[in-house]
Amino acid sequence: MRQGMPGGMYRHFTHDPEVVRHKVQRETVRRVLFYGRPFRTEIAIFLALTLLGAGLVIATPLLLQRIIDDGVTPGNRQVVILFGSLVAALAVVEAVLTVVNRWFSARIGEGLILELRREVFTHVLRQPIAFFTRAQTGSLVNRLNTDVIGAQQAFTSILAGLVSNVFAAALIIGALLTRSWQITLLALLLLPLFLLPARLMGDRLSALTRRQMGLNADLASRMTERFNVGGALLVRLFGRPEQEDAEYAERARGVRDSGVAIAVNRVVFMAGLGLVAALATALVYGLGGLMAVAGQLSVGALVAMAMLLGRLYGPLTALSNARVDVMTALVSFERIFEVLDLPPLVTEAEDPVDLPARPLGVELDGVSFAYPSAEEVSVASLEQRPFAEERDGVPVLHGVDLTVEPGQLVALVGPSGAGKTTLTGLVARLYDPTQGTVRVGGVDLRQARLSSVRDAVGVVTQEAHLFNDSIRANLAYARPDADEPAMWQALTDARIADLVADLPDGLDTVVGDRGHRLSGGEKQRLAIARLLLKSPRLVVLDEATAHLDSESEAAVQEALDRALKDRTALVIAHRLSTVRHADRIVVLDRGRVVQQGSHEELLARDGLYRTLYETQFRPEAERVTARG
Ligand SMILES: Nc1ncnc2c1ncn2[C@@H]1O[C@H](COP(=O)(O)OP(=O)(O)OP(=O)(O)O)[C@@H](O)[C@H]1O
Ligand SMILES: [Mg+2]
């Protein structure tokens, strides 16, 4: 119950001195209090209990004084028994109080953590994709964990610490003064002797701790980057494991060195604390003993003062650092608010419209688009190094007009970086256009209900991401209520049922980190099965650029034919067969539509399509012919 035990006290000195210089907005404090509102009753009870506990700090020493002065010295048994029992009763009360108080503080603190965690998670998940291309996953997860816990401390340890320490210190000093002001004064003079060096050491410790935390974070992000299939593969293929070892070891050695320095500094601090307490005790018994001999102080008062002094240093040290503590917690809150204040770029309209239930067409009407700038999507403190910002706000699509009739297959072709993926992202409403309108089924996407867009539009990306979970779970992600026959039907249609059936665990086979346990073609087909299960009315497909062997290429092609049948489809085409099948081909170059037409029409004209055909599609055709 008492705050500022040596370990806790030490903690106060490890805080970053920079946070004190930081100016916290009044607004932040107001918002913090707002988060405490649901816990009003708990906080009130908790504070009352805390005050009661602080009062108990001086009760025992004062009772001991009565036992000695009124009981032992005059030889009064009854007084000894009475006050002895009281001390025992108080001990029981204090124990119960400790438990109850902790229960309340845990309920407040953990409740707050829950609230903040849910809010941050919900919010981050709804950020535009550009947010995730900027934010470091590590820092993001760190923010969810560390800052949320840091913020929670404001409500429990600091709230309790401040209140109970102020109250306890005042009571103790009062009790000491009424016994002997001379000894009290001397004892208080000892305090700065301890506090000043401790401050200096605190600065050193916090610098060391910060260094160690930086190195640790670095070690952790190195490991997360390399201990996954992709990273490990890169290390293996570029064959530099020795250099990796050396770099890792160097940082790990840094962690060791600062760890040793921190340990030494810490023990010096603790020893200093013990020394001051011992000196104070010596002072009380020495000076106070002399005063007792001279009859100026009773023996009971002497014992009480020694005990009270021992209980004073804790609260005082804690209070001398309260400012740093409060600021640290507020900074944690601020950093969470920073994330929560990012406006989601794509929001539900006020009066959202459902997309019509019939086959959907797509219209792009004078669509221009620029990726959101850093200020719009990122939190400065989450970015490891600022990106080159010259590209920010530069349009990547310029006045694109495009129509896909219901049931049509439109192929999108163009050089790398032309804006094909960007365009399909707008159709799935990952972003809103900067200018112009995207309509699906005649409805402006900005007016369409988000969930109805999600249901109607199915996207297969180039990478065909899978969660590291069972095939069943990955399929069910598209339609949680899908039963097993439906799953097998989708797998059959995607031409991957045989493979899944042959796996020892069948549908329960875990696909591995990012689906690495499957081949590229298998992953694509599984992604297509997932799409089929969802059965969207509009399919947006980014064909895999990776070359598949002829067999799985044929299988993927069949799966696609099945997936696109009777559906509107916008396909970024990398394969000749796709452009041949397309009702229309749209050629995109540097964010503009430069040509449109059928394969034959476009081929007959001199233009970008013919160049693309010569370099991209024809070699493929020849390869196929040569193989055949
Ligand atoms: N998240 C992003 N933030 C900023 N710029 C981006 C982002 N994603 C893509 N770009 C830029 O937008 C332009 C169009 O990119 P896009 O991915 O649409 O090209 P693409 O036609 O799909 O190319 P590829 O055939 O290589 O996949 C490129 O200049 C690219 O650098
Ligand atoms: Mg692309």
XYZ file of C-alpha atoms and ligand atoms in Angstrom:
660
model
C 0.000 0.000 0.000
C 2.750 2.444 0.841
C 4.218 4.033 -2.220
C 7.841 4.676 -2.946
C 9.420 1.454 -1.800
C 13.077 1.404 -2.819
C 12.459 -0.460 -6.065
C 9.673 1.871 -7.037
C 11.730 4.840 -6.065
C 14.516 3.718 -8.274
C 12.068 3.559 -11.147
C 11.391 7.260 -10.792
C 14.966 8.059 -11.568
C 15.123 6.123 -14.781
C 12.657 8.293 -16.618
C 13.716 10.321 -19.558
C 14.540 13.859 -18.387
C 13.479 15.080 -21.801
C 9.844 14.453 -21.025
C 9.858 17.153 -18.357
C 10.861 19.737 -20.923
C 8.010 18.567 -23.079
C 4.952 20.814 -22.974
C 1.767 18.909 -22.411
C -1.355 20.508 -23.784
C -4.197 21.255 -21.444
C -6.348 19.464 -23.981
C -4.442 16.235 -23.333
C -5.149 16.422 -19.627
C -8.809 16.991 -20.337
C -8.930 13.955 -22.595
C -7.097 11.830 -20.076
C -9.685 12.732 -17.470
C -12.361 11.816 -19.963
C -10.946 8.287 -20.123
C -11.204 8.084 -16.355
C -14.891 8.938 -16.366
C -16.297 5.425 -16.662
C -14.305 4.576 -13.533
C -15.475 7.530 -11.427
C -16.870 5.453 -8.570
C -13.919 3.111 -8.488
C -11.485 6.023 -8.465
C -13.320 7.710 -5.589
C -13.308 4.540 -3.467
C -9.727 3.885 -4.419
C -8.599 7.365 -3.352
C -10.463 7.120 -0.066
C -8.827 3.787 0.680
C -5.464 5.203 -0.303
C -5.834 8.096 2.140
C -6.858 5.684 4.856
C -3.792 3.579 4.137
C -1.535 6.639 4.291
C -3.020 7.466 7.699
C -2.172 3.983 8.920
C 1.486 4.669 8.158
C 1.793 6.846 11.255
C -0.655 4.949 13.435
C 1.620 2.059 14.354
C 4.640 4.126 15.476
C 2.373 6.323 17.606
C 0.766 3.294 19.247
C 4.195 1.831 19.954
C 5.078 5.068 21.721
C 2.010 4.691 23.937
C 2.922 1.088 24.761
C 6.384 2.102 25.929
C 5.547 5.381 27.669
C 2.165 4.536 29.204
C 2.553 0.772 29.539
C 6.121 -0.513 29.833
C 7.684 2.407 31.734
C 4.994 2.777 34.427
C 4.495 -1.017 34.453
C 0.832 -0.918 33.400
C -0.053 -4.352 31.951
C -3.532 -3.389 30.819
C -2.256 -0.550 28.630
C 0.361 -2.853 27.095
C -2.262 -5.482 26.274
C -4.780 -2.954 24.981
C -2.433 -1.103 22.682
C -0.622 -4.288 21.707
C -3.954 -5.701 20.491
C -4.644 -2.454 18.675
C -1.344 -2.704 16.817
C -2.243 -6.260 15.856
C -5.720 -5.200 14.709
C -4.250 -2.391 12.643
C -1.867 -4.830 10.988
C -4.845 -6.927 9.932
C -6.736 -3.866 8.692
C -3.691 -2.742 6.723
C -3.339 -6.158 5.080
C -7.007 -6.243 4.091
C -6.821 -2.666 2.872
C -3.800 -3.492 0.730
C -5.671 -6.278 -1.008
C -8.887 -4.313 -1.527
C -7.018 -1.266 -2.729
C -4.976 -3.279 -5.188
C -8.157 -4.862 -6.465
C -9.609 -1.438 -7.176
C -6.453 -0.062 -8.755
C -6.138 -3.146 -10.951
C -9.743 -2.818 -12.071
C -9.231 0.821 -12.976
C -5.850 0.289 -14.606
C -6.676 -2.841 -16.551
C -10.059 -1.459 -17.552
C -8.309 1.577 -18.972
C -5.818 -0.614 -20.819
C -8.672 -2.593 -22.347
C -10.417 0.581 -23.469
C -7.299 2.097 -25.044
C -6.173 -1.174 -26.652
C -9.510 -1.732 -28.340
C -9.688 1.814 -29.531
C -6.166 1.857 -30.974
C -6.588 -1.533 -32.654
C -9.925 -0.615 -34.190
C -8.565 2.668 -35.389
C -5.285 1.383 -36.823
C -7.044 -1.400 -38.695
C -9.120 1.207 -40.501
C -6.217 3.317 -41.638
C -5.567 3.599 -45.368
C -3.113 1.108 -46.808
C -0.624 3.963 -47.269
C -0.406 4.172 -43.481
C 0.991 0.657 -43.329
C 3.510 1.295 -46.073
C 4.918 4.038 -43.870
C 4.576 2.868 -40.295
C 7.006 0.294 -38.992
C 5.042 -2.711 -37.857
C 7.351 -3.030 -34.858
C 6.762 0.523 -33.662
C 3.065 0.125 -34.224
C 2.824 -2.989 -32.087
C 5.073 -1.337 -29.558
C 2.727 1.588 -29.337
C -0.207 -0.699 -28.754
C 1.647 -2.301 -25.887
C 4.078 0.043 -24.163
C 2.275 3.333 -24.421
C -1.031 1.888 -23.417
C 0.541 0.461 -20.290
C 2.447 3.689 -19.672
C -0.774 5.638 -19.906
C -2.476 3.313 -17.476
C 0.119 4.150 -14.821
C -1.175 7.687 -14.651
C -4.378 6.365 -13.236
C -3.083 3.914 -10.705
C 0.435 4.182 -9.390
C 0.768 7.896 -10.016
C -2.680 8.890 -8.846
C -2.275 6.755 -5.753
C 1.377 7.675 -5.371
C 0.770 11.382 -5.449
C -2.200 11.353 -3.131
C -0.902 8.873 -0.602
C 2.646 10.220 -0.584
C 1.634 13.834 -0.026
C -0.718 12.795 2.728
C 1.706 10.352 4.334
C 4.637 12.784 4.214
C 2.561 15.561 5.768
C 1.309 13.326 8.566
C 4.756 11.932 9.280
C 6.438 15.345 9.374
C 3.665 16.625 11.646
C 4.086 13.705 14.014
C 7.871 14.106 14.019
C 7.703 17.852 14.699
C 5.410 17.440 17.686
C 7.933 15.042 19.179
C 11.148 16.933 18.566
C 11.587 19.735 16.072
C 15.385 19.689 16.481
C 15.768 16.076 15.390
C 13.196 16.517 12.639
C 15.079 19.477 11.202
C 18.396 17.639 11.228
C 16.876 14.579 9.630
C 15.283 16.657 6.894
C 18.631 18.324 6.243
C 20.055 14.897 5.471
C 17.586 14.482 2.667
C 19.113 16.793 0.039
C 22.427 15.097 0.712
C 20.865 12.036 -0.749
C 18.486 13.529 -3.270
C 21.004 15.630 -5.200
C 23.463 12.861 -6.093
C 20.512 10.606 -6.773
C 19.206 13.115 -9.297
C 22.517 13.198 -11.121
C 22.710 9.461 -11.133
C 19.130 9.327 -12.348
C 20.085 11.326 -15.437
C 22.947 8.948 -16.125
C 20.725 5.955 -15.602
C 18.059 7.253 -17.923
C 20.618 7.902 -20.652
C 21.899 4.354 -20.222
C 18.408 2.921 -20.159
C 17.420 4.786 -23.278
C 20.526 3.513 -25.038
C 19.764 -0.012 -23.967
C 16.154 0.244 -25.054
C 17.229 1.539 -28.457
C 19.655 -1.340 -28.895
C 17.056 -3.840 -27.744
C 14.482 -2.480 -30.164
C 17.070 -2.696 -32.905
C 17.833 -6.316 -32.027
C 14.144 -7.142 -31.993
C 13.366 -5.550 -35.346
C 16.416 -7.274 -36.867
C 15.082 -10.590 -35.690
C 11.524 -9.952 -36.866
C 12.822 -8.956 -40.281
C 15.042 -12.000 -40.652
C 13.163 -14.712 -38.783
C 10.459 -15.108 -41.377
C 10.542 -17.021 -44.584
C 11.147 -14.024 -46.814
C 13.955 -12.531 -44.735
C 15.660 -15.838 -44.037
C 15.533 -16.624 -47.735
C 17.201 -13.329 -48.591
C 19.982 -13.896 -46.061
C 20.544 -17.411 -47.399
C 20.495 -16.442 -51.057
C 22.795 -13.477 -50.721
C 24.979 -15.601 -48.512
C 26.103 -13.188 -45.850
C 25.274 -14.983 -42.607
C 28.701 -14.207 -41.095
C 28.217 -10.505 -41.503
C 24.720 -10.845 -40.042
C 26.224 -12.688 -37.056
C 28.823 -9.982 -36.538
C 26.348 -7.116 -36.704
C 23.981 -8.854 -34.362
C 26.767 -9.668 -31.894
C 27.965 -6.074 -31.873
C 24.557 -4.766 -30.874
C 24.062 -7.560 -28.378
C 27.413 -6.630 -26.793
C 26.173 -3.057 -26.521
C 23.146 -4.335 -24.619
C 25.462 -6.252 -22.274
C 27.693 -3.239 -21.614
C 24.860 -0.899 -20.803
C 23.263 -3.668 -18.734
C 26.389 -3.896 -16.565
C 26.606 -0.103 -16.227
C 22.947 0.087 -15.255
C 23.364 -2.628 -12.637
C 26.339 -0.856 -11.030
C 24.628 2.516 -11.015
C 21.546 0.983 -9.567
C 23.342 -0.688 -6.688
C 25.194 2.548 -5.866
C 21.838 4.275 -5.711
C 20.340 1.614 -3.467
C 23.382 1.573 -1.200
C 23.172 5.367 -0.915
C 19.540 5.110 0.055
C 20.327 2.520 2.709
C 23.168 4.685 4.003
C 20.964 7.759 4.463
C 18.347 5.719 6.268
C 21.026 4.236 8.558
C 22.488 7.693 9.234
C 19.067 9.029 10.124
C 18.501 6.151 12.513
C 21.880 6.797 14.117
C 20.951 10.464 14.407
C 17.674 9.730 16.146
C 19.140 7.253 18.579
C 22.287 9.338 19.195
C 20.809 12.811 19.521
C 17.432 11.593 20.731
C 19.112 9.262 23.243
C 21.005 12.197 24.713
C 17.767 14.188 24.919
C 16.052 11.235 26.605
C 18.864 11.022 29.160
C 18.350 14.722 29.811
C 14.620 14.050 30.255
C 13.587 16.122 27.212
C 12.216 13.157 25.254
C 10.442 10.001 26.336
C 11.814 6.588 25.330
C 8.562 5.863 23.505
C 8.859 9.055 21.465
C 12.417 8.069 20.609
C 11.332 4.700 19.203
C 8.367 6.275 17.388
C 10.596 8.884 15.758
C 13.077 6.293 14.528
C 10.251 4.368 12.953
C 8.562 7.421 11.464
C 11.792 8.643 9.879
C 12.272 5.283 8.239
C 8.853 5.746 6.679
C 9.451 9.305 5.516
C 12.190 8.933 2.933
C 10.166 6.766 0.618
C 7.274 9.198 0.058
C 9.589 12.220 -0.131
C 11.827 10.718 -2.802
C 8.820 9.601 -4.784
C 7.291 13.065 -4.570
C 10.469 14.788 -5.673
C 10.082 12.879 -8.939
C 6.338 13.086 -9.260
C 6.565 15.666 -12.022
C 8.659 13.384 -14.194
C 6.255 10.539 -13.512
C 3.155 12.475 -14.421
C 4.781 13.867 -17.535
C 5.916 10.434 -18.654
C 2.416 9.085 -18.349
C 0.949 12.084 -20.149
C 3.443 11.692 -22.969
C 2.310 8.094 -23.330
C -1.257 9.332 -23.566
C -0.243 11.928 -26.124
C 1.428 9.351 -28.292
C -1.701 7.214 -28.209
C -3.879 10.205 -29.027
C -1.546 10.930 -31.929
C -2.540 7.591 -33.420
C -6.216 7.943 -32.516
C -6.379 11.406 -34.087
C -5.385 10.244 -37.543
C -8.565 10.713 -39.518
C -9.573 7.610 -41.450
C -9.450 8.666 -45.106
C -12.246 6.399 -46.222
C -15.411 6.923 -44.208
C -18.988 5.751 -44.329
C -21.340 8.222 -45.986
C -24.006 9.822 -43.793
C -26.808 8.134 -45.617
C -25.111 5.138 -47.254
C -26.626 3.355 -50.243
C -26.391 -0.386 -50.844
C -24.971 -1.465 -54.184
C -27.687 -2.973 -56.415
C -28.058 -6.757 -56.338
C -27.730 -7.149 -60.129
C -24.463 -7.611 -62.055
C -22.409 -4.505 -61.548
C -20.725 -2.254 -64.041
C -17.849 0.095 -63.258
C -17.417 3.668 -64.432
C -14.479 5.922 -63.808
C -15.319 9.482 -64.636
C -12.423 11.946 -64.908
C -10.576 10.232 -62.086
C -7.336 11.734 -60.832
C -5.543 10.424 -57.832
C -2.523 11.236 -55.701
C -1.408 9.053 -52.808
C -2.027 10.779 -49.488
C 0.837 12.837 -48.145
C 2.832 11.943 -45.070
C 0.871 14.320 -42.831
C -2.385 12.708 -43.785
C -1.518 9.126 -43.102
C 1.431 8.879 -40.794
C 2.466 9.541 -37.258
C 5.865 11.203 -37.239
C 7.072 9.298 -34.202
C 6.165 6.016 -35.850
C 8.364 6.511 -38.868
C 11.858 5.198 -38.549
C 13.309 7.531 -41.124
C 11.379 10.112 -43.044
C 10.625 9.081 -46.589
C 11.714 11.175 -49.525
C 8.729 13.482 -49.740
C 9.098 14.951 -53.230
C 6.628 12.412 -54.597
C 3.939 13.332 -52.102
C 0.828 14.754 -53.592
C 2.011 14.105 -57.158
C -0.913 12.632 -59.084
C -0.392 9.084 -60.328
C -3.685 9.015 -62.246
C -4.798 11.877 -64.478
C -8.385 12.248 -65.641
C -9.016 8.565 -66.264
C -12.308 7.673 -67.982
C -13.150 4.006 -68.106
C -16.287 1.923 -68.387
C -16.776 -1.756 -67.708
C -20.261 -2.944 -68.662
C -21.934 -5.492 -66.378
C -20.591 -8.961 -67.175
C -17.691 -7.662 -69.255
C -14.042 -8.595 -68.827
C -11.791 -5.578 -69.227
C -8.046 -6.075 -69.266
C -5.764 -3.371 -67.987
C -2.274 -3.303 -69.453
C 0.605 -0.887 -69.281
C 4.221 -0.519 -68.297
C 5.320 -0.943 -64.701
C 4.377 2.038 -62.572
C 1.646 3.154 -64.997
C -0.934 3.143 -62.200
C -2.755 -0.134 -62.808
C -2.711 -1.368 -59.210
C -3.635 2.140 -58.056
C -6.653 2.200 -60.340
C -7.947 -1.144 -59.114
C -7.450 0.057 -55.540
C -9.877 2.890 -56.240
C -12.487 0.440 -57.534
C -12.241 -1.536 -54.279
C -12.380 1.811 -52.435
C -9.080 1.443 -50.657
C -8.834 5.148 -51.391
C -11.146 7.845 -52.706
C -10.114 9.661 -55.886
C -8.703 13.169 -55.499
C -10.848 14.276 -58.433
C -13.643 12.675 -60.396
C -15.934 9.820 -59.478
C -15.754 6.050 -59.309
C -19.161 4.425 -59.738
C -19.957 0.767 -59.213
C -23.422 -0.380 -60.296
C -24.224 3.277 -60.890
C -23.515 4.271 -57.280
C -20.749 6.735 -56.417
C -18.489 4.677 -54.151
C -18.334 7.547 -51.690
C -22.087 7.140 -51.146
C -22.047 3.351 -51.061
C -22.258 1.447 -47.800
C -18.755 0.186 -46.968
C -19.931 -3.317 -46.139
C -21.872 -3.589 -49.384
C -18.764 -2.597 -51.371
C -16.791 -5.213 -49.454
C -19.377 -7.856 -50.282
C -19.746 -6.914 -53.934
C -16.118 -6.396 -54.902
C -13.652 -9.280 -54.701
C -9.955 -8.610 -55.085
C -7.093 -10.989 -55.734
C -3.790 -9.197 -55.341
C -0.500 -10.026 -56.994
C 0.920 -11.512 -53.809
C -2.222 -13.448 -52.828
C -1.621 -13.035 -49.125
C -2.676 -15.847 -46.785
C -2.714 -15.837 -42.988
C -0.513 -18.393 -41.276
C -3.474 -20.527 -40.373
C -5.276 -23.574 -41.734
C -6.656 -23.643 -45.274
C -10.092 -23.837 -43.708
C -9.555 -20.658 -41.705
C -8.142 -18.836 -44.717
C -11.170 -19.768 -46.793
C -13.612 -18.947 -44.029
C -12.111 -15.474 -43.796
C -14.009 -14.649 -46.971
C -17.269 -16.175 -45.723
C -17.379 -17.200 -42.068
C -20.609 -19.178 -42.496
C -19.309 -21.322 -45.374
C -19.798 -25.031 -44.739
C -17.428 -27.786 -45.802
C -19.193 -28.745 -49.070
C -19.127 -25.095 -50.137
C -15.408 -24.955 -49.418
C -14.727 -28.079 -51.449
C -16.804 -26.704 -54.287
C -14.728 -23.522 -54.306
C -11.512 -25.542 -54.156
C -12.702 -27.714 -57.021
C -13.611 -24.689 -59.110
C -10.223 -23.162 -58.363
C -8.566 -26.424 -59.523
C -6.854 -27.042 -56.215
C -9.194 -29.553 -54.552
C -7.048 -32.569 -55.489
C -3.991 -31.059 -53.921
C -5.794 -30.162 -50.697
C -7.393 -33.605 -50.529
C -3.940 -35.211 -50.796
C -2.532 -33.216 -47.873
C -2.359 -35.347 -44.715
C -4.385 -32.771 -42.773
C -6.616 -31.754 -45.668
C -8.461 -28.525 -44.971
C -6.725 -28.258 -41.625
C -3.274 -27.963 -43.134
C -1.545 -24.822 -41.937
C -0.208 -22.828 -44.878
C 2.892 -21.416 -43.147
C 4.104 -17.859 -42.720
C 2.519 -15.857 -45.565
C 1.569 -19.116 -47.256
C 5.181 -19.984 -47.971
C 4.493 -23.671 -47.640
C 2.573 -23.548 -50.893
C 3.946 -22.923 -54.356
C 3.232 -19.614 -56.066
C 0.606 -21.162 -58.329
C -1.037 -23.040 -55.463
C -1.239 -19.872 -53.437
C -2.855 -18.032 -56.332
C -5.394 -20.803 -56.770
C -6.160 -20.855 -53.071
C -6.692 -17.094 -53.210
C -9.019 -17.653 -56.142
C -10.910 -20.298 -54.170
C -11.289 -17.793 -51.383
C -12.672 -15.311 -53.892
C -15.075 -17.909 -55.320
C -16.367 -18.676 -51.869
C -17.085 -15.016 -51.326
C -18.766 -14.972 -54.736
C -18.496 -11.251 -55.429
C -20.367 -9.636 -58.296
C -17.321 -7.680 -59.396
C -13.856 -9.222 -59.542
C -10.693 -7.166 -59.490
C -7.656 -9.209 -60.243
C -3.967 -8.430 -60.322
C -2.478 -11.305 -62.285
C 0.673 -12.786 -60.867
C 3.712 -11.603 -62.774
C 5.800 -14.473 -61.512
C 6.126 -17.084 -64.197
C 4.472 -20.315 -63.304
C 5.346 -23.607 -64.919
C 3.069 -24.513 -67.801
C 1.033 -26.980 -65.790
C 0.159 -24.697 -62.885
C -0.233 -21.817 -65.313
C -2.874 -23.837 -67.118
C -4.508 -24.677 -63.790
C -4.535 -21.037 -62.697
C -5.981 -20.101 -66.055
C -8.787 -22.614 -65.686
C -9.476 -21.422 -62.163
C -9.646 -17.867 -63.424
C -11.954 -18.716 -66.264
C -14.255 -20.241 -63.701
C -13.924 -17.271 -61.351
C -14.649 -14.704 -64.028
C -17.564 -16.491 -65.652
C -20.778 -14.453 -65.430
C -19.060 -11.744 -63.468
C -17.879 -8.250 -64.222
C -14.095 -8.302 -64.124
C -11.300 -5.793 -64.204
C -8.059 -7.675 -64.687
C -4.532 -6.356 -64.716
C -3.260 -8.660 -67.424
C 0.194 -10.071 -67.726
C -0.769 -13.043 -69.870
C -1.561 -13.201 -73.518
C -4.478 -15.529 -72.943
C -6.141 -12.982 -70.676
C -5.878 -10.092 -73.120
C -7.142 -12.358 -75.909
C -10.211 -13.264 -73.852
C -10.927 -9.713 -72.774
C -13.942 -7.875 -74.165
C -11.841 -4.762 -74.175
C -8.273 -3.777 -73.413
C -7.414 -0.506 -71.729
C -3.824 0.656 -72.082
C -2.558 2.816 -69.261
C 0.628 4.857 -69.414
C 1.903 7.227 -66.752
C -1.523 7.541 -65.198
C -3.441 8.172 -68.416
C -5.573 5.950 -70.616
C -3.721 6.038 -73.935
C -5.521 3.334 -75.951
C -8.662 1.210 -75.778
C -10.002 -1.557 -77.963
C -9.874 -5.262 -78.674
C -6.648 -7.186 -79.063
C -6.943 -7.242 -82.856
C -7.894 -3.561 -83.152
C -5.050 -2.402 -80.962
C -2.541 -4.651 -82.623
C -3.482 -3.212 -85.995
C -2.614 0.285 -84.774
C 0.795 1.736 -84.147
C 1.029 2.500 -80.442
C 1.978 1.455 -76.937
C -0.072 -1.728 -77.094
C 1.903 -3.029 -80.037
C 5.156 -2.288 -78.217
C 3.874 -4.049 -75.107
C 2.775 -6.948 -77.233
C 6.191 -7.236 -78.865
C 8.055 -7.150 -75.545
C 5.678 -8.750 -73.092
C 2.979 -10.840 -74.695
C 4.558 -12.174 -77.865
C 7.652 -13.688 -76.234
C 5.221 -15.566 -74.043
C 3.242 -16.727 -77.039
C 6.398 -17.963 -78.711
C 7.484 -19.699 -75.545
C 4.204 -21.511 -75.408
C 4.391 -22.455 -79.069
C 7.978 -23.645 -78.696
C 6.982 -25.781 -75.743
C 3.943 -27.085 -77.479
N 1.463 3.729 -51.403
C 2.005 4.530 -52.329
N 2.383 5.776 -51.978
C 2.916 6.616 -52.894
N 3.105 6.301 -54.178
C 2.752 5.074 -54.607
C 2.183 4.118 -53.693
N 1.923 2.978 -54.384
C 2.321 3.216 -55.667
N 2.810 4.464 -55.794
C 3.281 5.108 -57.044
O 2.198 5.227 -57.929
C 2.576 4.948 -59.257
C 1.682 3.861 -59.845
O 1.905 2.662 -59.135
P 1.089 1.326 -59.397
O 1.410 0.386 -58.314
O -0.328 1.678 -59.604
O 1.733 0.841 -60.776
P 1.404 -0.481 -61.621
O 0.922 -0.003 -62.944
O 0.531 -1.383 -60.845
O 2.850 -1.138 -61.802
P 3.265 -2.703 -61.846
O 2.926 -3.216 -63.198
O 4.744 -2.657 -61.664
O 2.565 -3.404 -60.748
C 4.030 4.545 -59.199
O 4.797 5.672 -59.591
C 4.280 4.233 -57.767
O 5.591 4.552 -57.406
Mg 0.889 -3.272 -59.850
